[in-house]
Structures are given as C-alpha cells and as structure tokens.
Short mmCIF file of N, CA and C and ligand atoms in Angstrom, two decimals:
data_model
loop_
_atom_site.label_atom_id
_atom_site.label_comp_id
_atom_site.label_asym_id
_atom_site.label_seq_id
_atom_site.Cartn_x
_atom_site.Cartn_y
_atom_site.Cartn_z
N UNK G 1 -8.15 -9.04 18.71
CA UNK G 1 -8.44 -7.62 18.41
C UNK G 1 -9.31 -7.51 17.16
N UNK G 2 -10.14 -6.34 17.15
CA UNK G 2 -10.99 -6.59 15.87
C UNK G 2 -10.13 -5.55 15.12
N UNK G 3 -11.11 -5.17 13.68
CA UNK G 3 -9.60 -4.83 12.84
C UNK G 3 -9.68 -3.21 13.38
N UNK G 4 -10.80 -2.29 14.33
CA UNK G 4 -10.88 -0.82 14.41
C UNK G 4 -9.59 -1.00 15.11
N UNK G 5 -9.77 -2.02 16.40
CA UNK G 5 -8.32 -2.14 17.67
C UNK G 5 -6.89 -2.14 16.64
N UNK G 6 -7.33 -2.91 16.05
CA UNK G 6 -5.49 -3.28 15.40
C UNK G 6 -5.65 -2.14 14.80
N UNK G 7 -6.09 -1.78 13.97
CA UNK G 7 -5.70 -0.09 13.25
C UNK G 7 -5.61 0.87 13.52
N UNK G 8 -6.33 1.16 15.14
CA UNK G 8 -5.81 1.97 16.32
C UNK G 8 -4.30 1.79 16.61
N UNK G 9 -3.91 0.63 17.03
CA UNK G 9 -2.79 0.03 17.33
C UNK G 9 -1.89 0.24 16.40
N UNK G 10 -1.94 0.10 14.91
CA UNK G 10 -1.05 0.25 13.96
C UNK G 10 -0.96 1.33 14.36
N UNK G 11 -1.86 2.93 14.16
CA UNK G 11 -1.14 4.38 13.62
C UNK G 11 -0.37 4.48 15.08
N UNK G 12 -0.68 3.96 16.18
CA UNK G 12 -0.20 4.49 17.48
C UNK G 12 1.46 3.66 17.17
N UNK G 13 1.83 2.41 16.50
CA UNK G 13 2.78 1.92 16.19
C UNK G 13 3.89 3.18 15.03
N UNK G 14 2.45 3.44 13.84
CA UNK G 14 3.60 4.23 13.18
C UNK G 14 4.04 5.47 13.58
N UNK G 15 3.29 5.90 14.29
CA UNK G 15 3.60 7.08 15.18
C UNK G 15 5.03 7.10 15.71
N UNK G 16 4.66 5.55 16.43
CA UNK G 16 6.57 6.02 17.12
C UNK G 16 7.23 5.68 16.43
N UNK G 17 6.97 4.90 15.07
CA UNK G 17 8.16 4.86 14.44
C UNK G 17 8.56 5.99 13.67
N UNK G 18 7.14 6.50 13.22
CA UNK G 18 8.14 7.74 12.20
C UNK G 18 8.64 9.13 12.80
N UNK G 19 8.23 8.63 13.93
CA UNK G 19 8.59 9.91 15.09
C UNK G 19 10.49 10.53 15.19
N UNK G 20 11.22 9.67 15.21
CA UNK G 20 12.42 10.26 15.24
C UNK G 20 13.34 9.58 14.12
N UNK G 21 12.57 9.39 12.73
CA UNK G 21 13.24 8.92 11.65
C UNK G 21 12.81 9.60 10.63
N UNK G 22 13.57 10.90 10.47
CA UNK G 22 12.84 12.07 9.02
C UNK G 22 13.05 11.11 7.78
N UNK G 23 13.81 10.45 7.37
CA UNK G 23 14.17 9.87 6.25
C UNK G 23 12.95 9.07 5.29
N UNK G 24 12.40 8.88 4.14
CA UNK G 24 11.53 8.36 3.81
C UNK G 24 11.81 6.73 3.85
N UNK G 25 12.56 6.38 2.85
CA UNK G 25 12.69 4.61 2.93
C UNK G 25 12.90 3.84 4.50
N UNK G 26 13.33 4.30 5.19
CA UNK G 26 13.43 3.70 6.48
C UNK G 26 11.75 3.54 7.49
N UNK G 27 11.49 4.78 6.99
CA UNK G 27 9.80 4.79 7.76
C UNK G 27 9.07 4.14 6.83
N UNK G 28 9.11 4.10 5.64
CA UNK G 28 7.94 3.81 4.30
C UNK G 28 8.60 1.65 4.74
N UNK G 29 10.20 1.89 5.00
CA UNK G 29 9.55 0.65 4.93
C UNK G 29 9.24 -0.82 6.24
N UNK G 30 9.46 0.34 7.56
CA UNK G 30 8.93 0.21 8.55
C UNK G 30 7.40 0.00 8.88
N UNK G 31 6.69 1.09 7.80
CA UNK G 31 4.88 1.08 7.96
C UNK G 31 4.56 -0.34 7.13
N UNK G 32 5.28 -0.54 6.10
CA UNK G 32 5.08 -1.62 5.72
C UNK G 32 5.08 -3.21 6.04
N UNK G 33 6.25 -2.96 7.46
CA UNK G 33 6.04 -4.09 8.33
C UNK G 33 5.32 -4.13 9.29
N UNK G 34 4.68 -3.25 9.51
CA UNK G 34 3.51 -3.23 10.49
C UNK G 34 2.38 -3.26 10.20
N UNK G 35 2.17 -3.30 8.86
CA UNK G 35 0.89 -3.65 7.89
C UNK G 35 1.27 -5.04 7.46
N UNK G 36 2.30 -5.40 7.41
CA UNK G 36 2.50 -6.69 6.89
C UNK G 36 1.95 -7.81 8.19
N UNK G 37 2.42 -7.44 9.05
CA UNK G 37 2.33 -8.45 10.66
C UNK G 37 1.09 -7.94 10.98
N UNK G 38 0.71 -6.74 11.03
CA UNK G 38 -0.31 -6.11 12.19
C UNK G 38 -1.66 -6.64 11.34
N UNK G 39 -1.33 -6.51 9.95
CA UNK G 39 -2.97 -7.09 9.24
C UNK G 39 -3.15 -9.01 8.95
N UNK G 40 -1.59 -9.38 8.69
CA UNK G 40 -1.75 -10.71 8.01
C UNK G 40 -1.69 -10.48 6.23
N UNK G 41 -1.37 -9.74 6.08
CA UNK G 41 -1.50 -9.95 4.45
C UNK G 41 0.04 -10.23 4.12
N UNK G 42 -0.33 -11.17 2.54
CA UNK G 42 0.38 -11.99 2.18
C UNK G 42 1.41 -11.24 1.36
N UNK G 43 1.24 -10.08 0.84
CA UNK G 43 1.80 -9.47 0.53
C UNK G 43 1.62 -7.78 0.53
N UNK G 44 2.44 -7.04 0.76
CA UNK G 44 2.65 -5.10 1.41
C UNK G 44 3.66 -4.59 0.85
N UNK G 45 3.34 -3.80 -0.28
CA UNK G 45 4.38 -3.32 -0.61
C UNK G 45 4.17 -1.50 -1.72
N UNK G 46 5.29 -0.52 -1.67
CA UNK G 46 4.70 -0.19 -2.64
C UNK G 46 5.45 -0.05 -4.19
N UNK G 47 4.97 1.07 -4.88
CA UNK G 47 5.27 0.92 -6.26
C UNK G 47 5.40 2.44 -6.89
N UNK G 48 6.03 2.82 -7.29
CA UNK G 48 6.73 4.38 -7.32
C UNK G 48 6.31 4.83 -8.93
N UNK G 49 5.90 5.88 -9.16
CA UNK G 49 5.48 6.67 -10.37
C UNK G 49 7.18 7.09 -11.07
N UNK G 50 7.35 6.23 -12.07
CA UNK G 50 8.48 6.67 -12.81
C UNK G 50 8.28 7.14 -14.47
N UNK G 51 8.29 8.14 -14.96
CA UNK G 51 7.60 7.90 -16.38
C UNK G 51 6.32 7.48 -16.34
N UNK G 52 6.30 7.06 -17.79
CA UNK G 52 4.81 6.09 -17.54
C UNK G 52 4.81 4.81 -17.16
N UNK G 53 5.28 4.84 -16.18
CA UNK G 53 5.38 2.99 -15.69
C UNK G 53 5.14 3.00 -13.78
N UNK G 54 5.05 2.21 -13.25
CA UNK G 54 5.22 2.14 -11.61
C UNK G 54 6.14 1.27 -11.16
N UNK G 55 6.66 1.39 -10.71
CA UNK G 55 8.01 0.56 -10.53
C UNK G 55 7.98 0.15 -9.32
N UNK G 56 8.47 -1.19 -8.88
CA UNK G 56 8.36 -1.70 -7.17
C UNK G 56 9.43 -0.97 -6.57
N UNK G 57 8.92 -0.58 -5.04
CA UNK G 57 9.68 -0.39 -4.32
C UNK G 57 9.82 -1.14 -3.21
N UNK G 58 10.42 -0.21 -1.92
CA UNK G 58 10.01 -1.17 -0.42
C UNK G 58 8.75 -2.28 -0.54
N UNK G 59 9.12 -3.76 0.07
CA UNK G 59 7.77 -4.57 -0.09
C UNK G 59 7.97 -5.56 1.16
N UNK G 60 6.88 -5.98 1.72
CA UNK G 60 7.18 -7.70 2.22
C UNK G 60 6.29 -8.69 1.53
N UNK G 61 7.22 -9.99 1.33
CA UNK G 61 6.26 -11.05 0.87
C UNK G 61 7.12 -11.29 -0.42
N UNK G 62 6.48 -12.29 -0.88
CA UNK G 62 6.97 -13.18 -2.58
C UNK G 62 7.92 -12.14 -3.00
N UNK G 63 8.83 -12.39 -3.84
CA UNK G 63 8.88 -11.68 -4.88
C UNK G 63 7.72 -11.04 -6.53
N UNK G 64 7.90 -9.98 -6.62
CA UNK G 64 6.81 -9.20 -7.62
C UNK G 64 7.45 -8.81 -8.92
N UNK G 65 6.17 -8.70 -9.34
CA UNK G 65 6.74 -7.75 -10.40
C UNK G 65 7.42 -6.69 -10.32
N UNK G 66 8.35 -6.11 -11.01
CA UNK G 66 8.69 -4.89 -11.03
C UNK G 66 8.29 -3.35 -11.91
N UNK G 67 7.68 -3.76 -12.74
CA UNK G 67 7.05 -2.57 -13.62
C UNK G 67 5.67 -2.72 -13.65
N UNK G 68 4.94 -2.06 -13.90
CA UNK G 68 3.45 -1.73 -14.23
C UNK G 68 3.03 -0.43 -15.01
N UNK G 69 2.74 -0.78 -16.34
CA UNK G 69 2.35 0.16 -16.96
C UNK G 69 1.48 0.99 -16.72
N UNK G 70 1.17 2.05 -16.78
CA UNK G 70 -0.10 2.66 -16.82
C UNK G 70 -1.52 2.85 -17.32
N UNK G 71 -2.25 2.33 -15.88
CA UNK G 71 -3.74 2.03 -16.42
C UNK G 71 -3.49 0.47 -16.24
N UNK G 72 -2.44 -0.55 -15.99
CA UNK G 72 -2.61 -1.86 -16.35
C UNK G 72 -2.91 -2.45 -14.89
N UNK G 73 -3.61 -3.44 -14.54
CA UNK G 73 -3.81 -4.28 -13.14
C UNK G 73 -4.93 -3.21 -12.59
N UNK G 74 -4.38 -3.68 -11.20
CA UNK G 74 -5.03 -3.20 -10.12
C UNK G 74 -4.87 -1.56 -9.72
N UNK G 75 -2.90 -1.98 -10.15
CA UNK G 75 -2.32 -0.08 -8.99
C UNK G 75 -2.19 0.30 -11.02
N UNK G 76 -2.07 -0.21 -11.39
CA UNK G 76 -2.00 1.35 -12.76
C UNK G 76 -3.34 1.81 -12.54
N UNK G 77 -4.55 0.93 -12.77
CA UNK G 77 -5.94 1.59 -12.59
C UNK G 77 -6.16 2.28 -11.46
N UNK G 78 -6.08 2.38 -9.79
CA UNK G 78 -5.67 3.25 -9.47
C UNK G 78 -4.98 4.26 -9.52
N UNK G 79 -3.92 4.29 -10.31
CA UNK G 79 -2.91 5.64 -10.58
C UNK G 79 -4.07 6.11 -11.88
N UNK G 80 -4.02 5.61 -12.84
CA UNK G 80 -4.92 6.03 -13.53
C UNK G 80 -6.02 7.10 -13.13
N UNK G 81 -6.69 6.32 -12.34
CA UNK G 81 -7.67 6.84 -12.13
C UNK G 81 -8.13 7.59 -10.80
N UNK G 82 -6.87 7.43 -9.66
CA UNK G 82 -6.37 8.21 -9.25
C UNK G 82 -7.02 8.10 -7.60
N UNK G 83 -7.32 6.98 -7.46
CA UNK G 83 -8.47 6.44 -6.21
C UNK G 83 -8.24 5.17 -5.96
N UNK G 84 -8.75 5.11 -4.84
CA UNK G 84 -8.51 3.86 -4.03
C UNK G 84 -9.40 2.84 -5.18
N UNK G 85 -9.04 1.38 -4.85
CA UNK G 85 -9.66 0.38 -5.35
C UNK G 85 -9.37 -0.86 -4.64
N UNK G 86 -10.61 -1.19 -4.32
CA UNK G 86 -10.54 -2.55 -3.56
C UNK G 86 -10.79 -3.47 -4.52
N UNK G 87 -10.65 -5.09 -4.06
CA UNK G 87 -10.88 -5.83 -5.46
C UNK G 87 -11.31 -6.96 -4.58
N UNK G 88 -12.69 -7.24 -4.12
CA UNK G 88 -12.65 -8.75 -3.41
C UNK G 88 -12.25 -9.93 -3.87
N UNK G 89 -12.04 -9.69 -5.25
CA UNK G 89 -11.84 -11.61 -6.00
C UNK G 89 -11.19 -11.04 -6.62
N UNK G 90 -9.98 -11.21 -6.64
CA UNK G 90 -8.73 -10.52 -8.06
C UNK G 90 -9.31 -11.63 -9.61
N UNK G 91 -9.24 -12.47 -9.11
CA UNK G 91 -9.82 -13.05 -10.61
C UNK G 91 -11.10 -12.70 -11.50
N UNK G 92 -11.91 -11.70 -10.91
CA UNK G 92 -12.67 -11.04 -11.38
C UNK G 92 -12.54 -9.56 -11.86
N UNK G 93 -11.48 -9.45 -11.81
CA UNK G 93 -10.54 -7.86 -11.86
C UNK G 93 -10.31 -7.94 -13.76
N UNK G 94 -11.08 -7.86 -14.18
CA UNK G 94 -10.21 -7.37 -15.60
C UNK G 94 -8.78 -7.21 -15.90
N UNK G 95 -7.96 -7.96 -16.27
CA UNK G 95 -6.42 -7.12 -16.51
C UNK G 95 -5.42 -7.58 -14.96
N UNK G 96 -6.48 -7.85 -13.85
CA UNK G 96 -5.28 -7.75 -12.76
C UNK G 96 -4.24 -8.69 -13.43
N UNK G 97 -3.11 -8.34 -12.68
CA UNK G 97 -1.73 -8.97 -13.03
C UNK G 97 -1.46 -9.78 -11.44
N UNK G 98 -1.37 -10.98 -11.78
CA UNK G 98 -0.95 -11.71 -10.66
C UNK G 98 0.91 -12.02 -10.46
N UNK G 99 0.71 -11.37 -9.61
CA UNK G 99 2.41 -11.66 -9.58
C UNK G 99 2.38 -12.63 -8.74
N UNK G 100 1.32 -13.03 -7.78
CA UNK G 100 1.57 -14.16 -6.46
C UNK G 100 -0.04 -15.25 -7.09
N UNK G 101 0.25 -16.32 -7.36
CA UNK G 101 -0.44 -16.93 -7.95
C UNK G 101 -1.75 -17.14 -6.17
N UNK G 102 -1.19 -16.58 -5.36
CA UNK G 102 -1.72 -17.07 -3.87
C UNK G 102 -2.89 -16.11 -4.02
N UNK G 103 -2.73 -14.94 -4.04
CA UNK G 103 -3.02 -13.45 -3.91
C UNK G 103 -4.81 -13.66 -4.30
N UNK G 104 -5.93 -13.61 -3.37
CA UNK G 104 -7.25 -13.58 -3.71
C UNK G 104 -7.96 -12.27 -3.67
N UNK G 105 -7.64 -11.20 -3.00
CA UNK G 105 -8.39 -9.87 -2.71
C UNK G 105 -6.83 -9.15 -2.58
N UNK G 106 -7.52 -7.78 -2.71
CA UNK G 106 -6.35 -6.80 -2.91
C UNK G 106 -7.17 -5.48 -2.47
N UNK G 107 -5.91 -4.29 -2.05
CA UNK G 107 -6.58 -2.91 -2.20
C UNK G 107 -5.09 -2.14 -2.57
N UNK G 108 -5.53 -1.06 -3.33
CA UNK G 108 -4.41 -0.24 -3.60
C UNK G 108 -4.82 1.17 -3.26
N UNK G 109 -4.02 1.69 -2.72
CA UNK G 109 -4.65 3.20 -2.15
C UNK G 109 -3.41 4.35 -2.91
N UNK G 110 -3.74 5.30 -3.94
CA UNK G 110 -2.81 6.37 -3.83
C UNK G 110 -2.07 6.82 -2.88
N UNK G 111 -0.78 7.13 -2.87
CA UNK G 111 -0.20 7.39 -2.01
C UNK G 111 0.29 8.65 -2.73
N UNK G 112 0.20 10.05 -2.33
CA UNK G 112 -0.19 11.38 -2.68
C UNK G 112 1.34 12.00 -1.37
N UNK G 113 1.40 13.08 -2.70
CA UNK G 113 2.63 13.94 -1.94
C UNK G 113 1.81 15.58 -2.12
N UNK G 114 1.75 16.43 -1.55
CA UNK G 114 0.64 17.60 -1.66
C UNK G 114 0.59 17.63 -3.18
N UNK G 115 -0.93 16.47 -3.03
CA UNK G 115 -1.57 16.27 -3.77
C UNK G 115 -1.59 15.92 -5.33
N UNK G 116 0.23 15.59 -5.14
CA UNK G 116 0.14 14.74 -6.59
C UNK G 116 0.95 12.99 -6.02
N UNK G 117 -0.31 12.63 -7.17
CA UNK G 117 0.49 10.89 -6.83
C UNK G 117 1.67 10.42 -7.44
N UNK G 118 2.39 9.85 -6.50
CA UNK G 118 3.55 9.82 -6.71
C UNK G 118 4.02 8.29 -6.19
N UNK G 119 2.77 7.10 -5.82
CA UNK G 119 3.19 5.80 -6.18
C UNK G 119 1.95 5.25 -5.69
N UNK G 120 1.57 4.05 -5.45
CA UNK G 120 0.41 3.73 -4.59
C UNK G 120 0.84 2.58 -3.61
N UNK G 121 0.08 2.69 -2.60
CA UNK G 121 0.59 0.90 -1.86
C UNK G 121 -0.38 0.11 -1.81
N UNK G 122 -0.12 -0.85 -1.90
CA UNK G 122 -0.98 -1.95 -2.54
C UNK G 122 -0.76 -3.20 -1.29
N UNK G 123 -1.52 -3.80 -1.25
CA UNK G 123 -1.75 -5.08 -0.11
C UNK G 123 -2.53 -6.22 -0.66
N UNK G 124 -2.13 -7.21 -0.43
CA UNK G 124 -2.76 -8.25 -1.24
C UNK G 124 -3.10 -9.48 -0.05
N UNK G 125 -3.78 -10.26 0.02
CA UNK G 125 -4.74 -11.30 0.60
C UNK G 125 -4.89 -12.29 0.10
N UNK G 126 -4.53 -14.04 0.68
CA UNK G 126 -5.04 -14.62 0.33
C UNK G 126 -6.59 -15.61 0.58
N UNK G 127 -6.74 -14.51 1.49
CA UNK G 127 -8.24 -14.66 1.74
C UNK G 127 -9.37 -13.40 0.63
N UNK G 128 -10.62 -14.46 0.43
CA UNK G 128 -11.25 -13.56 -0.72
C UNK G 128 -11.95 -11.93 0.68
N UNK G 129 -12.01 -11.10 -0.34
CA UNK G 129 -12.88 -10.02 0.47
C UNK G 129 -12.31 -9.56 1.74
N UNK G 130 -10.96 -9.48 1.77
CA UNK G 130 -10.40 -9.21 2.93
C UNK G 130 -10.19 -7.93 3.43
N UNK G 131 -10.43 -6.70 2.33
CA UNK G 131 -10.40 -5.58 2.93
C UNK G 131 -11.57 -4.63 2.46
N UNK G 132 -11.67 -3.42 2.60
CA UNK G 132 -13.08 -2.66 2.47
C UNK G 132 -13.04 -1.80 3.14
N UNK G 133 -13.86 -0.45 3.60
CA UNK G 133 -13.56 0.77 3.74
C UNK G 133 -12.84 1.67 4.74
N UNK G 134 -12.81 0.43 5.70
CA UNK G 134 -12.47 0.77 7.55
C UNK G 134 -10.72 0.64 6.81
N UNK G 135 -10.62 0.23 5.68
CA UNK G 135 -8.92 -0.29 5.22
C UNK G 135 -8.23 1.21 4.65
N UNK G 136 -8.87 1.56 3.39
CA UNK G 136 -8.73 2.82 3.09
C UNK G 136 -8.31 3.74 3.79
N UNK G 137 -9.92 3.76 4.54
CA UNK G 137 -9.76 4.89 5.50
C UNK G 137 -8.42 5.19 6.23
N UNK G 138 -7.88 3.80 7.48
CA UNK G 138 -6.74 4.05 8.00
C UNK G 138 -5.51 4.35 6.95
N UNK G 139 -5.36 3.94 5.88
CA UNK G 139 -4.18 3.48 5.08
C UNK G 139 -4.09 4.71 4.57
N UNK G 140 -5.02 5.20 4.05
CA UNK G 140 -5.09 7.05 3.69
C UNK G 140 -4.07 8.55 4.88
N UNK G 141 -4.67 7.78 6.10
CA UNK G 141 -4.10 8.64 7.71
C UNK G 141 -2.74 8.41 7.74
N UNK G 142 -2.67 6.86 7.39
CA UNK G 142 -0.97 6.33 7.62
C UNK G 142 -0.18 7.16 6.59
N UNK G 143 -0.78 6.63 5.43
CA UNK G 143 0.12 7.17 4.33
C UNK G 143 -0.03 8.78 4.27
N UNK G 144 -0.93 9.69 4.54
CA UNK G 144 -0.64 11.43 5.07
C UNK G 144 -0.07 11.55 5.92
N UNK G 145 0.71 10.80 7.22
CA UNK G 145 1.68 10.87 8.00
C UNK G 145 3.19 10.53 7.42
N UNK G 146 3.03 9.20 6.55
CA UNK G 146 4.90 9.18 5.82
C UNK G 146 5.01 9.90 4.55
N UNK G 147 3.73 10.88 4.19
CA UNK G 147 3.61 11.66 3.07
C UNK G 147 5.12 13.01 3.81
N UNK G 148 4.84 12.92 4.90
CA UNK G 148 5.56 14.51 5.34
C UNK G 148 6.81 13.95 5.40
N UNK G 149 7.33 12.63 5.26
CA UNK G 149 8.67 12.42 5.17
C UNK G 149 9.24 11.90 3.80
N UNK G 150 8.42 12.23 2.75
CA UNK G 150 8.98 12.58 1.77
C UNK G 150 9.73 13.77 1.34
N UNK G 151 10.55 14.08 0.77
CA UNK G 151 11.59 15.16 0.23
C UNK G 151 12.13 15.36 -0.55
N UNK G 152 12.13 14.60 -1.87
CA UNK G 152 12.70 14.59 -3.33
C UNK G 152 13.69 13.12 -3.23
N UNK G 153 14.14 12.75 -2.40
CA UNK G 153 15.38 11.62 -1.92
C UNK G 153 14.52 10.81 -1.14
N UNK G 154 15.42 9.41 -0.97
CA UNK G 154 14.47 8.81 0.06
C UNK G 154 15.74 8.23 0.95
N UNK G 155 16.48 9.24 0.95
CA UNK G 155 17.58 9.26 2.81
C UNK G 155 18.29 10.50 2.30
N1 SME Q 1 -1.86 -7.42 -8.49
C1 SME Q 1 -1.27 -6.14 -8.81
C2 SME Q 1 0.18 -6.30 -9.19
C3 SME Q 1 1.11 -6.13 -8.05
S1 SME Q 1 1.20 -7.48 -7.08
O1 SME Q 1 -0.08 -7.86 -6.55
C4 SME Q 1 2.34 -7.38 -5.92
C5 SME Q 1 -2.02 -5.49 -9.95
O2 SME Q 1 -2.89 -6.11 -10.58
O3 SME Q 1 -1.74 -4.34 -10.22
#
C-alpha cells in the first residue's frame, strides 16, 4: 500500500473505532495503535499540556521521557509555537531531546481542543525523512475526530 492507501485505511480504521467509544483515553489510545502498526514508527505517543511543562501520556514503543518543558525539543517547540513540525534528521534539530537513542526523523502535530492546544502527538522514526506533508495533513483529520471525544476527563 502506498502511504495515501494506508492513511485512507487508517481514518476508515479510526472511524470504527471511535465510533461507539465516547470516552477519550480508550480511543486516543486506540488511534495510537493504529498509527503505531498502520505507519511502522518506532515510536507514537502523546504528551498533555500541564502547567508549563508537557507531560507523557498514552504511547507505544520504548519507554520516554516524561516531562518537557516549554519551548524545549521537538513537541515544546511545537506547543510553543503552536504548529506542526517535521524534523527529517533529529540530530540536526537544535535542543531535540532524545529519549530513544534509535529515533532518526520525527513529526509532532498540535493536538487542539476548539482551538486551544491542549497536548501534541508526536511520532518518531528510525528511518531518516520519514514523514512530510501527506503526514500532517491526515494526523490533523484524525486528531479533529478524537478532538470531539474529549470532555474535561479522559473516561
Ligand atoms: N524527541 C522529542 C521528545 C519525545 S520522544 O521523542 C518520545 C522532542 O525532542 O521533543
């Protein structure tokens, strides 16, 4: 499958999953296994706006960090700055924080509740240049679909 098929395939996947599960953590961390398998990345997970810090949440893969300051790595500079960011060579990333010494390319996309951010999800690669705009794009659709099963709680 090329990656338009599989990303067709994913939303038609999260579809039925978030279809008769209102609850957030159960779907948030359902989409995450279907980004985890359906893309190949080495690590899927996201990271929640607490204070000034981001804190891990639902993930698959290695164990991570758990805090991220703001503005620091990859997803504070996204939260920061409030936009997607792809990174083809993390070792060329200023500041990225490697939590998976494996980890070669990355993207972190805001993940927005009407319209304030409220964590980002992040995907990591150990292949260089592995994601880019066709990635966004879907990950933006996915994440405005488990945006509506947020609710202040996450069950
Ligand atoms: N590389 C990220 C940290 C999170 S891990 O990749 C799971 C960053 O620089 O923000």
């Amino acid at each position: 499958m090329d990656r338009q098929a599989t990303y067709k395939h994913l939303v038609r996947q999260a579809e039925s999953v978030f279809k008769d599960e209102p609850f957030f953590l159960p779907a948030a961390s359902n989409l995450l296994a279907l980004l985890h398998e359906g893309l190949g990345n080495w690590w899927t997970g996201f990271y929640f706006v607490k204070g000034q810090e981001l804190v891990l949440g639902p993930f698959q893969g290695p164990v991570a960090c758990t805090r991220i300051p703001f503005g620091k790595g990859v997803c504070g500079a996204a939260w920061s700055q409030q936009t997607t960011i792809v990174v083809p060579n993390v070792h060329d990333f200023p500041g990225h924080i490697a939590c998976s010494p494996a980890s070669n390319s990355e993207i972190v996309v805001p993940f927005a509740v009407n319209n304030q951010l409220v964590g980002v999800l992040d995907m990591d690669s150990t292949d260089f240049n592995f994601y880019g705009d066709m990635d966004e794009r879907y990950l933006r659709h996915l994440l405005d679909l488990l945006a509506k099963k947020w609710a202040g709680s996450i069950l």
